[in-house]
Coordinates of C-alpha atoms and ligand atoms in Angstrom, one line a residue:
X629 CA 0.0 0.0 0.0
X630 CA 1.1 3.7 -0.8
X631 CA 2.0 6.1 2.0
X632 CA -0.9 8.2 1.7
X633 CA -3.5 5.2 1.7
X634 CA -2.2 3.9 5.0
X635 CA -2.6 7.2 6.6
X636 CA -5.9 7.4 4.7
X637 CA -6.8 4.4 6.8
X638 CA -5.7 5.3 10.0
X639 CA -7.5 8.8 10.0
X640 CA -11.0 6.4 9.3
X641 CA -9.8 4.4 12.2
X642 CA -9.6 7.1 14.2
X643 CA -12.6 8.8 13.8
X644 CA -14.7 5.7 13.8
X645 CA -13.0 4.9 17.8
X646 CA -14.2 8.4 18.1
X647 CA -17.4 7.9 17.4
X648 CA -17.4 4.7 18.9
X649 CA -16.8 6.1 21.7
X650 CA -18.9 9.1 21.9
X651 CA -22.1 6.7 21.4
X652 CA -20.8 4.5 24.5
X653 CA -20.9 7.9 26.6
X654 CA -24.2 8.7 25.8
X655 CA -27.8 7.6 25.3
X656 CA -28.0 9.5 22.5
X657 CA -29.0 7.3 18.9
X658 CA -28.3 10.2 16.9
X659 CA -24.8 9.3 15.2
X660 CA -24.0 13.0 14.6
X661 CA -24.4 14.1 17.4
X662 CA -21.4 14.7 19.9
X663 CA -20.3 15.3 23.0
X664 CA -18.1 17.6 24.5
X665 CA -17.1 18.6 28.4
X666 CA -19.6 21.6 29.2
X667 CA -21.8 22.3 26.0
X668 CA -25.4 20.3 26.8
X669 CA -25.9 18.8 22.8
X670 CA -24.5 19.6 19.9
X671 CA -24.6 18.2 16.4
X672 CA -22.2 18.4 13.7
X673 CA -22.6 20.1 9.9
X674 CA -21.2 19.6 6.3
X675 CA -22.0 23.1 5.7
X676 CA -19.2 25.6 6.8
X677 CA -20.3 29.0 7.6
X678 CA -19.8 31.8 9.4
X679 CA -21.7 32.7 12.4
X680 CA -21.8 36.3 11.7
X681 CA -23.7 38.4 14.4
X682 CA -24.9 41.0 12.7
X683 CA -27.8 38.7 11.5
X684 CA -29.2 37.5 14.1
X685 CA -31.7 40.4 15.6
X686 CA -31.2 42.4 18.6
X687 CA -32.9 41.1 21.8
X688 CA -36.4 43.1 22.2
X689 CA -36.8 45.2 24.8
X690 CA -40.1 44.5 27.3
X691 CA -42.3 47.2 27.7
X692 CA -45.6 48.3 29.3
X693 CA -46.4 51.8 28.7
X694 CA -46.7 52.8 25.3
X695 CA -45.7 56.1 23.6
X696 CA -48.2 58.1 25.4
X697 CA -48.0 56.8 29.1
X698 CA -50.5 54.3 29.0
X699 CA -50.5 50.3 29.2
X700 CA -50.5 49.0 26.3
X701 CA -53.4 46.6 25.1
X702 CA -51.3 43.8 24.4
X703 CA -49.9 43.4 27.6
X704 CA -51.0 39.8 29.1
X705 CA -50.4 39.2 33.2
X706 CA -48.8 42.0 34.2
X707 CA -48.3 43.1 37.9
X708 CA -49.9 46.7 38.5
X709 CA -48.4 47.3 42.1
X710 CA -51.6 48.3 44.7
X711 CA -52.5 52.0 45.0
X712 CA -50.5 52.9 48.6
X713 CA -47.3 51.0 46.3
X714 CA -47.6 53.0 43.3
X715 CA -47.9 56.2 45.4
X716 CA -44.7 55.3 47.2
X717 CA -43.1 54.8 44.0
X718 CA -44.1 57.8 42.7
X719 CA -42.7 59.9 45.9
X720 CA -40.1 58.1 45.3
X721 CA -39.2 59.3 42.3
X722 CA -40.3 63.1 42.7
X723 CA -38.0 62.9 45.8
X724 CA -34.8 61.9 44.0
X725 CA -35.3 64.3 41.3
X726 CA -35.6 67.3 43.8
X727 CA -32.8 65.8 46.0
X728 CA -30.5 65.4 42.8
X729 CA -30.9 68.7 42.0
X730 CA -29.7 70.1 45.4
X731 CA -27.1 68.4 45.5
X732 CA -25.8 68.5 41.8
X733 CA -26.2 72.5 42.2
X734 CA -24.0 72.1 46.0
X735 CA -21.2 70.3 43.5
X736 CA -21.3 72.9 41.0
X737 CA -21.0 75.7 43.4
X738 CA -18.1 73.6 45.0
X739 CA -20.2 73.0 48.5
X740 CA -19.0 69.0 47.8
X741 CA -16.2 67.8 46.1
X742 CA -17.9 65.1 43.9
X743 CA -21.8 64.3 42.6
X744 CA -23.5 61.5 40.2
X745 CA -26.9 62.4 39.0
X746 CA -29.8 60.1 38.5
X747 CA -32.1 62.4 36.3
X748 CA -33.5 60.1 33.4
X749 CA -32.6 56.7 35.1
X750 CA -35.3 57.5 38.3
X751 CA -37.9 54.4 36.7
X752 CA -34.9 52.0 36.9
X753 CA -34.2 52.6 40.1
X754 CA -38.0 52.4 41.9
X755 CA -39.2 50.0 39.9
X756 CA -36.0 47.6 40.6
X757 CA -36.2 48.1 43.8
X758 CA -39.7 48.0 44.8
X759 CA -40.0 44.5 43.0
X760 CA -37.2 42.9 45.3
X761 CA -37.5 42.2 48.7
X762 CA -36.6 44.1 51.9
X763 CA -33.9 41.6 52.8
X764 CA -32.3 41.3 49.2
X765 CA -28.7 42.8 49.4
X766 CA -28.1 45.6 47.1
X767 CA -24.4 46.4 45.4
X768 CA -24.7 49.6 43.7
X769 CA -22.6 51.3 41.3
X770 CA -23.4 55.5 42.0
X771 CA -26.6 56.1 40.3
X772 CA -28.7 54.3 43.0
X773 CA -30.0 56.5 45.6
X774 CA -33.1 56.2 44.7
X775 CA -32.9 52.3 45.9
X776 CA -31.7 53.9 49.2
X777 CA -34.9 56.5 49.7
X778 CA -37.4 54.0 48.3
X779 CA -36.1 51.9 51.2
X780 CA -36.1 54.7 53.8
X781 CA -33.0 56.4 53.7
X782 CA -33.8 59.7 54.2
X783 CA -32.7 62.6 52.2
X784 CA -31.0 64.2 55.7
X785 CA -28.7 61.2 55.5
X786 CA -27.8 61.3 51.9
X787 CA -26.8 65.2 53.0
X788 CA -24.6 63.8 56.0
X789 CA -22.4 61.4 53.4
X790 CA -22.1 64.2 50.8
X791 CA -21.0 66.5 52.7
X792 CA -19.1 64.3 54.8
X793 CA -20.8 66.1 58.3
X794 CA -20.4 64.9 62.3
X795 CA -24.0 62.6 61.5
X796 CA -22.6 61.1 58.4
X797 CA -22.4 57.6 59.0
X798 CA -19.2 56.8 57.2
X799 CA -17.6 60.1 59.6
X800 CA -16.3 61.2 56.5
X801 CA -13.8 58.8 55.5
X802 CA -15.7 58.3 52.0
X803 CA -16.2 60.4 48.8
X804 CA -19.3 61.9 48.1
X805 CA -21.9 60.0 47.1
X806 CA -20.3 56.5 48.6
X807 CA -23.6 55.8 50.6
X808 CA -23.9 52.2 52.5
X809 CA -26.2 51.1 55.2
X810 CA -26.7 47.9 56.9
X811 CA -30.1 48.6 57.9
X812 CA -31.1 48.7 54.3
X813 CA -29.4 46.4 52.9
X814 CA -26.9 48.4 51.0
X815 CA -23.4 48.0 50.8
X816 CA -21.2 50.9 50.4
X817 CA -20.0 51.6 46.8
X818 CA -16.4 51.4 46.4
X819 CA -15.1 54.0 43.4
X820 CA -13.1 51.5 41.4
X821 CA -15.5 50.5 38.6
X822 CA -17.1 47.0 39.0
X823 CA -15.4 45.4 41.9
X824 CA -18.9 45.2 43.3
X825 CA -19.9 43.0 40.7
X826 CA -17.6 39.3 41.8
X827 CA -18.6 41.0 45.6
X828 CA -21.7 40.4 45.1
X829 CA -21.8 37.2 44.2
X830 CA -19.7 35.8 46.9
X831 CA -22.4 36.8 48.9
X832 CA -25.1 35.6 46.6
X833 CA -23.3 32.3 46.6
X834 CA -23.4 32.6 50.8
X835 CA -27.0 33.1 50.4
X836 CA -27.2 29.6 48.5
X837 CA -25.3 28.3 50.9
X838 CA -27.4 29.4 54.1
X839 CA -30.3 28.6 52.1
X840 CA -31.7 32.0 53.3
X841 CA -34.2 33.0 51.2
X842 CA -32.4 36.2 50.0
X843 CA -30.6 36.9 46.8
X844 CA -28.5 39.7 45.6
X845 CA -28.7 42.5 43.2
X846 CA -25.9 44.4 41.8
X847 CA -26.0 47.7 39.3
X848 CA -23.4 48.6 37.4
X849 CA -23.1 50.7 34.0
X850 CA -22.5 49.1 30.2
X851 CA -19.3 50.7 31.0
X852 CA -18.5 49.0 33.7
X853 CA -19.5 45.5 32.1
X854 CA -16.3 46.2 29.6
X855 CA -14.3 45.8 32.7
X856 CA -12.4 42.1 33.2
X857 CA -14.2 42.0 36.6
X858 CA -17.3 42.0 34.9
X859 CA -16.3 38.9 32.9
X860 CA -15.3 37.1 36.3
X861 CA -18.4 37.5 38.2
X862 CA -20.3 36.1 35.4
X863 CA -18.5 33.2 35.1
X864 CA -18.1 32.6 38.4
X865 CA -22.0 33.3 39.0
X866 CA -22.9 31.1 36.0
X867 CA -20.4 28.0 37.4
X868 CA -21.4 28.4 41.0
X869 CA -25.0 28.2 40.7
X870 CA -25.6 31.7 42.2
X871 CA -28.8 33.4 43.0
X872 CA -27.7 36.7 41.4
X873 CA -29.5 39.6 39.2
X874 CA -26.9 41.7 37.5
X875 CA -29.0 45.0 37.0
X876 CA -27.2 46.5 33.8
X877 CA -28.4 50.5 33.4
X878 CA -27.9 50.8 29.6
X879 CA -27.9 54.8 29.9
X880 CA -25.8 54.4 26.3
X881 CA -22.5 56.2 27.6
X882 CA -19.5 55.7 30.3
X883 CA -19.1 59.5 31.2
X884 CA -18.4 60.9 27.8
X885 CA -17.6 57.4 26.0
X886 CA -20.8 56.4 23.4
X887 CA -21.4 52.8 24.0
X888 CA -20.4 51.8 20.6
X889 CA -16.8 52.6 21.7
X890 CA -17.4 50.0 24.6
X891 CA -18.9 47.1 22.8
X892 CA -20.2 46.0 19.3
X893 CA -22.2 43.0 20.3
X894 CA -25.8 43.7 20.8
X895 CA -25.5 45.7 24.3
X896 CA -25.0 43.9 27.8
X897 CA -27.9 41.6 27.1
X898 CA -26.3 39.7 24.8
X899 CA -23.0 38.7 27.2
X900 CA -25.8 36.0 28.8
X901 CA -25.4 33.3 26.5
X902 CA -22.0 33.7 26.4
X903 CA -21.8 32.0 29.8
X904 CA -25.1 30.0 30.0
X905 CA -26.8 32.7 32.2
X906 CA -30.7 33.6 31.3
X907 CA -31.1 37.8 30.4
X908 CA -34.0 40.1 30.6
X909 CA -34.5 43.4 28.6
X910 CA -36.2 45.7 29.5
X911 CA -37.4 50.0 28.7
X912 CA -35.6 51.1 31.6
X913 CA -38.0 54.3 31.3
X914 CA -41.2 52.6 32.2
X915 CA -41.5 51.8 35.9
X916 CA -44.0 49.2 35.6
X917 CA -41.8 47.5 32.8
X918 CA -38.9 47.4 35.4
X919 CA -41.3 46.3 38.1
X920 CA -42.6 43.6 36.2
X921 CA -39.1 42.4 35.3
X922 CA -37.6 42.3 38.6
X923 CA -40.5 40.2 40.1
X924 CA -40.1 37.8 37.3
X925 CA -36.2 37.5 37.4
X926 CA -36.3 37.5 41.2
X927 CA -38.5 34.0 41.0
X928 CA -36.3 33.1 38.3
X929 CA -33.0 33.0 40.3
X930 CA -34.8 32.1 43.5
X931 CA -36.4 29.3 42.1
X932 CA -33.1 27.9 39.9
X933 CA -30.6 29.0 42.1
X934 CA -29.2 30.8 39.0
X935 CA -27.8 34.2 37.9
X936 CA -29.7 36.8 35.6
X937 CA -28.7 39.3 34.0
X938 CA -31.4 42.2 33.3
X939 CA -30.7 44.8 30.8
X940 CA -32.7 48.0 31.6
X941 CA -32.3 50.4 28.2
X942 CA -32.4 54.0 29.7
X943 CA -31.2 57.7 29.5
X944 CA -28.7 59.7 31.2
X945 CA -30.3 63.6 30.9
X946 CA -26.8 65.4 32.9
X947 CA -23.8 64.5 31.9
X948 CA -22.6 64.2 35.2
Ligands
TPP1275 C1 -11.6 50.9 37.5 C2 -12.1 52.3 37.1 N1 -11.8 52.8 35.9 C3 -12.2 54.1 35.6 C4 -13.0 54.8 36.5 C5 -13.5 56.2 36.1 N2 -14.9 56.2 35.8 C6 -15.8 56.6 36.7 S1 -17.4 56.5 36.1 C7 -16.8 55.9 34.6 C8 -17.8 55.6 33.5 C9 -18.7 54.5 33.9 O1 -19.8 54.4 32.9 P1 -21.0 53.4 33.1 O2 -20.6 52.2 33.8 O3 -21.7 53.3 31.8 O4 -21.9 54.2 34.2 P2 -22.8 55.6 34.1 O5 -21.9 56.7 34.5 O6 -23.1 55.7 32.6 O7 -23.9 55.4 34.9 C10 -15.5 55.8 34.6 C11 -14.7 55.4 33.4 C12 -13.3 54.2 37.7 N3 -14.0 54.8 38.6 N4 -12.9 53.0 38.0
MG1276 MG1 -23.4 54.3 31.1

């Protein structure tokens, strides 16, 4: 036999021991079908191809409320929070606004050193919040404080920790604008850009551990998900089983960068399948949209001891 017969023959051999042994691993029948270490079922093709992104669509985003305020017909089970709820929501967000503008006018006129606004993003923020539980444990990025005043923070003590005063409960040591509180849940933000997110899920994987009941939430910025942190709290959520929502505030910049300097994928949403974690999108504009979505993804990782990341599309109106 020539040279290139014999190897001929051998690759055959080879491949039928591989399938050979493939089908003795598994139940499966199906003779293209093979298995690999981590990846559930896949089958292989004759046809080579690309798998270019650009054609498959982007992710839809959930909404509620249409263009003029109202729910919109085709909206099937939704949760309309009760009447005292929606008014608390509503407060809520009136309250920010007015405290935001306080204290974004005490930065300008150089009262405190630092400020991050939360115009535009207010909906986010309430309806997040009031769809989690008391207990759940919040990491925040900066553009939170709403979570903290929908759960009873006063205004007085966001004062204290911006201007750093005698009641502030941090006496000072912090910037501006680094709120925390263990009554609410809230663990102080630290300035370096997404080291809350693999924080949070150590203590989302405590949770699981305690069995507890609770799970955690962390914000960040599309900014901040093009940090390597980012990256390793996904992973790590997705191979630990953690009970986790990663609250994503798509405001479309990171300071003065436009998000399509960050990323080119479709947004933050689209990082989810990347490590086998389930995503949500959602019109971070419309509060009951958010509310809706944060109900639904807290029973998701509550009842599947799983991560989820939720996508909320919204503005930043300052650019501050
Ligand atoms: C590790 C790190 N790098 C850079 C910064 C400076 N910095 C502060 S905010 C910011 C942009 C973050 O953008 P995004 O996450 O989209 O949040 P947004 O301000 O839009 O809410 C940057 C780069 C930082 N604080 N930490
Ligand atoms: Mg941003």
């Amino acid at each position: 036999m020539f040279s290139a017969e014999i190897t001929l023959k051998r690759l055959i051999n080879i491949k039928l021991f591989k399938k050979q042994y493939m089908l003795s691993s598994t139940i499966s029948s199906n003779i293209e079908e093979s298995v690999f270490k981590g990846i559930n079922k896949i089958n292989y093709t004759s046809s080579l191809g690309i798998n270019e992104p650009s054609l498959n669509s982007p992710v839809p985003i959930f909404r509620i409320l249409n263009d003029t305020g109202d729910i919109s017909n085709n909206c099937k089970s939704i949760i309309i929070p009760g009447n005292n709820e929606l008014i608390k929501m509503y407060k809520s967000m009136v309250l920010l606004s007015i405290m935001d503008k306080i204290l974004y006018e005490s930065q300008r006129q150089g009262r405190i050193s630092f400020y991050m606004t939360n115009e535009g993003e207010e909906a986010a923020q309430i309806g997040s919040v009031a769809g989690l539980h008391a207990n759940d444990l919040v990491y925040a990025q900066y553009r939170e404080a709403g979570v903290l005043l929908f759960r009873g923070y006063t205004p007085e003590e966001l004062m204290n920790q911006c201007f750093g005063n005698v009641d502030d409960l941090g006496k000072g040591k912090q910037m501006p604008v680094h709120y925390g509180s263990k009554n609410h849940n809230f663990v102080t933000l630290s300035s370096p850009l997404t080291t809350q997110l693999p924080q949070a899920v150590g203590s989302a994987y405590s949770f699981k551990r305690f069995e507890n009941n609770r799970c955690t939430i962390v914000y960040f910025g599309e900014g901040a998900a093009s940090e390597g942190d980012a990256h390793a709290a996904f992973n790590f959520a997705s191979t630990l089983d953690c009970p986790i929502i990663f609250f994503c505030r798509n405001n479309g910049y990171a300071i003065s960068t436009p998000a399509n300097e960050q990323y080119r994928g479709d947004g933050i949403v689209s990082r989810g399948p990347g490590y086998g974690i389930a995503t949500i999108r959602v019109d971070g504009n419309d509060i009951l949209a958010v509310y809706n979505a944060i109900i639904k993804a807290r029973e998701y990782v509550m009842n599947n001891t799983r991560p989820l990341i939720l996508e909320a599309m919204t503005y930043r109106f300052l650019n501050k």
